[in-house]
Coordinates of C-alpha atoms and ligand atoms in Angstrom, one line a residue:
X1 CA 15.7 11.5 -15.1
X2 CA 12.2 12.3 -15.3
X3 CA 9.1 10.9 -15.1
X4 CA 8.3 10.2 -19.2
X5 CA 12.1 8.8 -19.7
X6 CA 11.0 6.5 -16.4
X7 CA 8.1 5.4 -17.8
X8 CA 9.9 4.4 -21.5
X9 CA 12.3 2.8 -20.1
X10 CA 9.9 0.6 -17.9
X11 CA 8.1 -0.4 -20.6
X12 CA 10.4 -1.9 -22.3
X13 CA 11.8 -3.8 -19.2
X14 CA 8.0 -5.0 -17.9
X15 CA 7.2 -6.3 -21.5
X16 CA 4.9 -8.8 -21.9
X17 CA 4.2 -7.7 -18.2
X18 CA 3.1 -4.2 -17.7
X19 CA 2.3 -2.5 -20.6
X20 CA 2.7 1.1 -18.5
X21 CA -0.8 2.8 -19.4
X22 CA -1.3 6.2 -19.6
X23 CA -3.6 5.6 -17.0
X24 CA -3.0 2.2 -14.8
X25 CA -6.6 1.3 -14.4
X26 CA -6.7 -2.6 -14.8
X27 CA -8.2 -2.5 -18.3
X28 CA -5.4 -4.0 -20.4
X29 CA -4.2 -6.5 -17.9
X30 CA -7.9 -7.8 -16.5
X31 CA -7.3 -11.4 -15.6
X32 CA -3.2 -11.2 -15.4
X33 CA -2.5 -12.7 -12.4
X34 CA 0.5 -13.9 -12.1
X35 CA 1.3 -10.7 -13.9
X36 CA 0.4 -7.2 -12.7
X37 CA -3.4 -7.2 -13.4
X38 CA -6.4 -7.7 -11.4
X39 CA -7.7 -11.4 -10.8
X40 CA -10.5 -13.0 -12.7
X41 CA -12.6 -10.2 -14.9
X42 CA -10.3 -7.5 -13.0
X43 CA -13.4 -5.5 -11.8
X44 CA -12.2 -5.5 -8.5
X45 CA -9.1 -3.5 -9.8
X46 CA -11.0 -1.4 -11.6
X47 CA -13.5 -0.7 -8.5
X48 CA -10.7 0.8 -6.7
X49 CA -10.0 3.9 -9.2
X50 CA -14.0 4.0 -10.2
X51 CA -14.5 4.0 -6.6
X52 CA -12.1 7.3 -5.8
X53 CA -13.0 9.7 -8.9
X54 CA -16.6 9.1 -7.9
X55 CA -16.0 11.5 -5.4
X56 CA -15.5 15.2 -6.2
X57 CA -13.8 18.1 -3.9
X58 CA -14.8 21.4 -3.0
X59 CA -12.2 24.1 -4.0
X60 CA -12.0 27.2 -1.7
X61 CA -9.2 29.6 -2.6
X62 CA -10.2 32.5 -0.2
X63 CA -8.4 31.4 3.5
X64 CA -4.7 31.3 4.7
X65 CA -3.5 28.0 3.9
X66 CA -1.3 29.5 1.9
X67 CA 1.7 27.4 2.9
X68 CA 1.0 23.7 3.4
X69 CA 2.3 20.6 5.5
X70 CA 2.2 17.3 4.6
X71 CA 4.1 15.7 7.3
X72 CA 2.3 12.8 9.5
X73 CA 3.7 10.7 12.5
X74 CA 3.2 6.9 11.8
X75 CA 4.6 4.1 14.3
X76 CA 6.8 6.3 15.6
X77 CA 8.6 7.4 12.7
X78 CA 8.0 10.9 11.7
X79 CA 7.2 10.8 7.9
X80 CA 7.8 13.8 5.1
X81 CA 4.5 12.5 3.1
X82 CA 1.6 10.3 3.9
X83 CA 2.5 8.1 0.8
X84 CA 3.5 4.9 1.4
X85 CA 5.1 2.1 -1.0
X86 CA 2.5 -0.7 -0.9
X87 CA 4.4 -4.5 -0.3
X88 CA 5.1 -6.5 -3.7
X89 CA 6.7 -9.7 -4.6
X90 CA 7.3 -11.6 -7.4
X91 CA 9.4 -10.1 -9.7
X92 CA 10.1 -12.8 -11.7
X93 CA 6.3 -14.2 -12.7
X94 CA 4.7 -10.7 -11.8
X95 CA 7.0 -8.4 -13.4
X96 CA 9.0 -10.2 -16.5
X97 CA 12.5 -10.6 -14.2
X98 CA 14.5 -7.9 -15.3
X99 CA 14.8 -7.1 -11.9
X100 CA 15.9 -9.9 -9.1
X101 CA 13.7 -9.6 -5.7
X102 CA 16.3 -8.2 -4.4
X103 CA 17.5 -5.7 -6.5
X104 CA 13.5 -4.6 -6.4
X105 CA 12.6 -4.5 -2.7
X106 CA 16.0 -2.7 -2.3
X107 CA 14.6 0.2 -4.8
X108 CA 11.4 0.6 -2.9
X109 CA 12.8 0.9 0.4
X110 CA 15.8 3.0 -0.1
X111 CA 13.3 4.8 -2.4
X112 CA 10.4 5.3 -0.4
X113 CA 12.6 6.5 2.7
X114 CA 14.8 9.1 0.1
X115 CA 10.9 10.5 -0.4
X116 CA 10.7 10.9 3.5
X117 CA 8.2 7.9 3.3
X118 CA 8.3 4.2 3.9
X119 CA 8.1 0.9 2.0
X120 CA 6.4 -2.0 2.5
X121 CA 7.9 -5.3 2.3
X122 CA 6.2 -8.7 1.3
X123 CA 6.2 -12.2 1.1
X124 CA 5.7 -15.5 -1.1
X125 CA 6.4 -18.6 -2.2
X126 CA 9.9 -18.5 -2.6
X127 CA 11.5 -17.6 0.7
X128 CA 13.6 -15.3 -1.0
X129 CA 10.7 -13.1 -1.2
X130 CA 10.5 -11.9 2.4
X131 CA 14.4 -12.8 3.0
X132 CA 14.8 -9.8 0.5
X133 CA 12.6 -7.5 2.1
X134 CA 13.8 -7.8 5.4
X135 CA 17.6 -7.4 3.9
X136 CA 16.3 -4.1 2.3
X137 CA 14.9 -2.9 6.0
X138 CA 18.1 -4.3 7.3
X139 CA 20.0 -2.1 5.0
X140 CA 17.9 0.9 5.8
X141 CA 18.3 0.7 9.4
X142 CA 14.8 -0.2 10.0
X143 CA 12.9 2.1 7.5
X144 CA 10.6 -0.4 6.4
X145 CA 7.6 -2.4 7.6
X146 CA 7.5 -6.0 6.7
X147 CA 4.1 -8.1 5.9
X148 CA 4.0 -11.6 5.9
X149 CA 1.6 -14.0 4.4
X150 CA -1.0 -15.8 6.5
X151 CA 0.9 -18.8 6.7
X152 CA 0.9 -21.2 10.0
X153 CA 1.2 -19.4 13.8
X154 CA 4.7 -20.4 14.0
X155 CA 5.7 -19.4 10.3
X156 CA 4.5 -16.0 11.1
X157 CA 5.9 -15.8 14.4
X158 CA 9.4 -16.8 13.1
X159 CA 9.3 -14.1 10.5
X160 CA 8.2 -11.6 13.1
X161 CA 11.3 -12.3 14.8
X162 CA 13.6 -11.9 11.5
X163 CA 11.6 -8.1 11.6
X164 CA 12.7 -7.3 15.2
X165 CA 16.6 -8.3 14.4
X166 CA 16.2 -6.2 11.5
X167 CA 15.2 -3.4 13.4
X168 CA 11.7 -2.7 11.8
X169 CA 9.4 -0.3 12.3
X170 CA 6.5 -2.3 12.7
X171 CA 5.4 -5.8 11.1
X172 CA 2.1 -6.9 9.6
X173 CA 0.0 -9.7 8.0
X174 CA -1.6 -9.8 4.8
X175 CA -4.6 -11.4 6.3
X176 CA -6.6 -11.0 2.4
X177 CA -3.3 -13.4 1.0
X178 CA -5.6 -16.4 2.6
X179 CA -6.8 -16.8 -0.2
X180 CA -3.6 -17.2 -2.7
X181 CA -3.8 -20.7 -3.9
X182 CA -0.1 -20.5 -5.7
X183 CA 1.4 -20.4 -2.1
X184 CA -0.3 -24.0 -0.9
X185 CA 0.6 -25.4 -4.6
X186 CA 4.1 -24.5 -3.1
X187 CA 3.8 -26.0 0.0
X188 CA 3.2 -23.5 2.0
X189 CA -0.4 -23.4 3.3
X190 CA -2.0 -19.9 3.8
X191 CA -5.6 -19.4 4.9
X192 CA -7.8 -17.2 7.2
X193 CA -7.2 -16.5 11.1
X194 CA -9.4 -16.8 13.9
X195 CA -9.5 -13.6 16.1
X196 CA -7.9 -15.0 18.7
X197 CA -4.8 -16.4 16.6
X198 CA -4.7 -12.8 15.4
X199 CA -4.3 -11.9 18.7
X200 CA -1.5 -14.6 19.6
X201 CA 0.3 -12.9 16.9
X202 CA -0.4 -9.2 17.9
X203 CA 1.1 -10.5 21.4
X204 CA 3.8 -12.5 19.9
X205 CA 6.0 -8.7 19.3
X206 CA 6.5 -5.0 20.9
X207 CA 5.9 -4.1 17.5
X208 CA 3.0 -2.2 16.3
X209 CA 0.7 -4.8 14.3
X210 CA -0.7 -4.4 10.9
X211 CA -3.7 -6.0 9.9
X212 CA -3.3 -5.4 5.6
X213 CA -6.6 -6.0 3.3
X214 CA -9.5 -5.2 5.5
X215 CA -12.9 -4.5 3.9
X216 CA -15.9 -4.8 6.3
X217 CA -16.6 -3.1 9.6
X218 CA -17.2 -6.0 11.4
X219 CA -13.6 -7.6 10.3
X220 CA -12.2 -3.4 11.3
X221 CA -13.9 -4.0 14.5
X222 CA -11.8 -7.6 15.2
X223 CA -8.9 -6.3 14.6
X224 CA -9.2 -3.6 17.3
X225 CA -10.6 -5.7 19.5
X226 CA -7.3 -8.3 18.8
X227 CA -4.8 -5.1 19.6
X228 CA -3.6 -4.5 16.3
X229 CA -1.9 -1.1 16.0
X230 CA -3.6 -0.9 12.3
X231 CA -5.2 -2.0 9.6
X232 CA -4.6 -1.2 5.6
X233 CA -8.1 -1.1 3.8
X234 CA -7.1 -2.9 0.8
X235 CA -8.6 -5.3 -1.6
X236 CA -5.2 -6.5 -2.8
X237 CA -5.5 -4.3 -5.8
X238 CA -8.3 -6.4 -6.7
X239 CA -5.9 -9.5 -7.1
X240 CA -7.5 -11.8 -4.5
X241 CA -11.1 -11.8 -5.1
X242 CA -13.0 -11.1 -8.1
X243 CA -15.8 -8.6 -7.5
X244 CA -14.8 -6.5 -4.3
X245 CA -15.8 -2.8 -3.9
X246 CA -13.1 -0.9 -4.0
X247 CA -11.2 0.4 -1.0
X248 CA -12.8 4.3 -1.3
X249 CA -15.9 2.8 -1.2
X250 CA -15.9 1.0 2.3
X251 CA -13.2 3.1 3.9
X252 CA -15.9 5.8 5.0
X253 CA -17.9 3.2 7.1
X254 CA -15.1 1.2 8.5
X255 CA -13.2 4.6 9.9
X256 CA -16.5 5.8 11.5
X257 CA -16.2 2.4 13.2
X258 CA -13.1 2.0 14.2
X259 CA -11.1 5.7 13.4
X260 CA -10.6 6.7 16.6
X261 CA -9.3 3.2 18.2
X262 CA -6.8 2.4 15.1
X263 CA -4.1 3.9 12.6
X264 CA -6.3 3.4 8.9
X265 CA -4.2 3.3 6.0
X266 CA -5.7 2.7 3.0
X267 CA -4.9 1.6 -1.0
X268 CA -5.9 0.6 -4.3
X269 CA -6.0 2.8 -7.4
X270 CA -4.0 5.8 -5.4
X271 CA -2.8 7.7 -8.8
X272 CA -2.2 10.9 -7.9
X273 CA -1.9 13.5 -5.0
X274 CA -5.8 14.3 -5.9
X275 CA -6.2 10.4 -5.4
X276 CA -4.1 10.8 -2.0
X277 CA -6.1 13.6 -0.7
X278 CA -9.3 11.9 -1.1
X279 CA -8.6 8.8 0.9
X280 CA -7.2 11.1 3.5
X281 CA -10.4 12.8 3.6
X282 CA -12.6 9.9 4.0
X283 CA -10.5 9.0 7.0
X284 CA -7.1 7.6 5.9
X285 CA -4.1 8.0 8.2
X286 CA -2.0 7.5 4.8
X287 CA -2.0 5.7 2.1
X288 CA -0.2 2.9 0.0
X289 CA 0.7 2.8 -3.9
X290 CA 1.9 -0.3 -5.3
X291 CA 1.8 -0.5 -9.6
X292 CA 2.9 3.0 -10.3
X293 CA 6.2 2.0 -8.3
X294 CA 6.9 -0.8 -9.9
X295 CA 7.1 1.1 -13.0
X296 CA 9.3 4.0 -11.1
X297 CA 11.4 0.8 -10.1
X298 CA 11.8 -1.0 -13.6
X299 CA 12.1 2.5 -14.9
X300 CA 14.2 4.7 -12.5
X301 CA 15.6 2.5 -9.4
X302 CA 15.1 3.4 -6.0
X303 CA 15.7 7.6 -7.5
X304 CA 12.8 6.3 -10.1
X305 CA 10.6 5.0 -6.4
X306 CA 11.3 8.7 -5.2
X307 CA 10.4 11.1 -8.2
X308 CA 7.0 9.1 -8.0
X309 CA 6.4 9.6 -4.6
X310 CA 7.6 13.4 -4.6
X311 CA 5.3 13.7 -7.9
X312 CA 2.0 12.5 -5.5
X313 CA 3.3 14.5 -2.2
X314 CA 3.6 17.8 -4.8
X315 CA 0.2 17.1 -6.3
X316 CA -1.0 16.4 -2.6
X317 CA 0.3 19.8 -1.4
X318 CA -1.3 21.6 -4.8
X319 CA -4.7 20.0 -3.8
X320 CA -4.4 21.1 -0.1
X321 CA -4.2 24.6 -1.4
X322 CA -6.8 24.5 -3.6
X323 CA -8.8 22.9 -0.7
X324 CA -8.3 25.3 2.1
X325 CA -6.4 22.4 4.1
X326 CA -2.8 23.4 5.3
X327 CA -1.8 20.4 7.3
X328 CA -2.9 16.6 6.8
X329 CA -5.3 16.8 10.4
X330 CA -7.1 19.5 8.5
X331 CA -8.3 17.5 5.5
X332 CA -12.0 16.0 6.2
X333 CA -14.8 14.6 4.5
X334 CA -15.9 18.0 4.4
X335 CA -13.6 18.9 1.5
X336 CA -15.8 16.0 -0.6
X337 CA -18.7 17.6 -2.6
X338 CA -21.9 15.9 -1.2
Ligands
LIG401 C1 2.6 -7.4 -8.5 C2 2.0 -7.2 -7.2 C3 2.5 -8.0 -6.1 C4 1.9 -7.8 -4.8 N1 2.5 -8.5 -3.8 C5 2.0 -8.3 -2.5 C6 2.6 -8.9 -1.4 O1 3.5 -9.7 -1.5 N2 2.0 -8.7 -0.1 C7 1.0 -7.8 0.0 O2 0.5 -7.6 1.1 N3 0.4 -7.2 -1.1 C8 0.9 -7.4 -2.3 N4 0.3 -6.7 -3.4 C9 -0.8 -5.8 -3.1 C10 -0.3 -4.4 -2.9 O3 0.4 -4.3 -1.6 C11 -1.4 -3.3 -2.8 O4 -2.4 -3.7 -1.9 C12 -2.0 -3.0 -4.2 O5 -1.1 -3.3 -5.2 C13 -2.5 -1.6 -4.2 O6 -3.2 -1.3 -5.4 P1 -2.5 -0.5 -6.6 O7 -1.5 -1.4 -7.2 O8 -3.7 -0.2 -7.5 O9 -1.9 0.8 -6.0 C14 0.8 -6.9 -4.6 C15 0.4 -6.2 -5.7 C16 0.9 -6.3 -7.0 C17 0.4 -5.5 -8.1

């Protein structure tokens, strides 16, 4: 299996979904959502990739880091890579349905954790959404990290407890899903949090707490101040709100707030190990990548998750080289060309 035969074979199976771009920049599927694109004119998508290749590095090649090391301790799990499977649902009105929810959360994970990373689990509409995701952790003893939907207190609070039986790492919320209409059309009524329901919710488990699509400083700085363990810098791949900066572009100001009070992880538009190094420089902990593994999922299965993954921690360890960095606490802003 390799990456080309991956991507050929996902094509066919996300048609009239995904058409698997050369690059996957939000062009060709502005507007699809439900579907894989970016909502509304899909700038926000777009903002995310413009935003990381407007930065450039500086390439030193006279120093010592010859060997590299891209291992990273997160929640207490000592990781191989900082690159992290992002949470996705809806196979079925996302991603065409040749995959079950089950059959695609179960990739990820086992995928993710074959890569010596972890995957994300989410949550929808259809209950078996999350029930899959936490099945997939469950099956992984633990390697995973569920994030539920801002739904009611006691919604969340229930689903937190389906994460502890399962034995998960840590558990989040999707606080930026408050604004996903399809879920009250459903029945199930998400919408924003108050700082102190964030807190109820952060006291609610042992867990560490993930705060997931976080874009200002003063919404970074709440979420310290509520306890969370982290937040995920994310505009939802641009599939919430039409017209967001993307995530490279805020990250700098939000971990100069809050870097040294809370684990930052970061995504949107993460394409490469280049892509993965630059968010670590402007003050990621690690990072998340959701399309490009849906397409090593459609295309490869869980081994389809992990060649992806291995591809960005490879490219990752090429561009520490060519960077002078030779372990992930030595990459800094000052490898960004100012
Ligand atoms: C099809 C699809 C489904 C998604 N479902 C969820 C979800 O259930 N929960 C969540 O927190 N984020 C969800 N996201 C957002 C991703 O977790 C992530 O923030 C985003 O896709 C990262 O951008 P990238 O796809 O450009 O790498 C979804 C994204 C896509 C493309």
């Amino acid at each position: 299996m390799d990456l080309k035969s991956i991507r050929e074979e996902a094509r066919k199976k996300l048609k009239g979904y995904c058409r698997v771009c050369p690059v996957c920049d939000g062009r060709a599927c502005a507007g699809e959502v439900p579907g894989m694109g970016g909502t509304g004119t899909g700038t926000a998508f777009r903002a995310n990739l413009e935003a990381l290749s407007r930065y450039r590095l500086n390439m030193r090649t006279i120093h010592n880091a010859k060997e590299v090391n891209t291992t990273c301790r997160l929640f207490g799990m000592d990781l191989d890579t900082p690159v992290l499977a992002a949470p996705m649902t809806g196979t079925t009105y996302n991603m065409g349905g040749a995959l079950s929810e089950k059959e695609f959360i179960s990739m990820i994970v086992s995928g993710s954790h074959r890569a010596g990373s972890i995957g994300l689990t989410g949550d929808g509409a259809d209950p078996a959404m999350y029930d899959s995701g936490i099945e997939a952790v469950a099956a992984e003893r633990g390697w995973g990290i569920p994030i539920i939907k801002p739904r009611a207190q006691q919604e969340i609070i229930n689903r937190i407890r389906t994460a502890e039986k399962a034995g998960a790492a840590a558990v989040g919320v999707d606080i930026d899903g408050a604004g996903l209409v399809t879920m009250a059309l459903k029945g199930q009524p998400v919408g924003p949090k108050t700082k102190e329901e964030i807190r109820e919710l952060v006291s609610a488990t042992e867990l560490p707490f993930i705060l997931k699509g976080i874009m200002t400083v003063d919404e970074a700085e709440i979420a310290a101040e509520a306890g969370c363990a982290a937040i995920v810098v994310s505009n939802h791949g641009g599939r919430i709100l039409d017209h967001t900066p993307g995530a490279a572009e805020v990250l700098p100001a939000i971990v100069k707030a809050v870097g040294d009070k809370l684990t930052i992880l970061a995504d949107g538009g993460v394409r490469s190990g280049v892509d993965v190094i630059k968010l670590l420089a402007l003050g990621a902990d690690a990072v998340l990548v959701g399309r490009p593994l849906v397409v090593g999922a459609f295309g490869g299965g869980a081994e389809g998750v992990k060649l992806i993954i291995d591809q960005y921690t490879n490219e990752l360890k090429q561009a520490m080289i060519l960077t002078g960095t030779s372990s992930l606490s030595a990459i800094s802003d000052k490898i960004i060309y100012k």
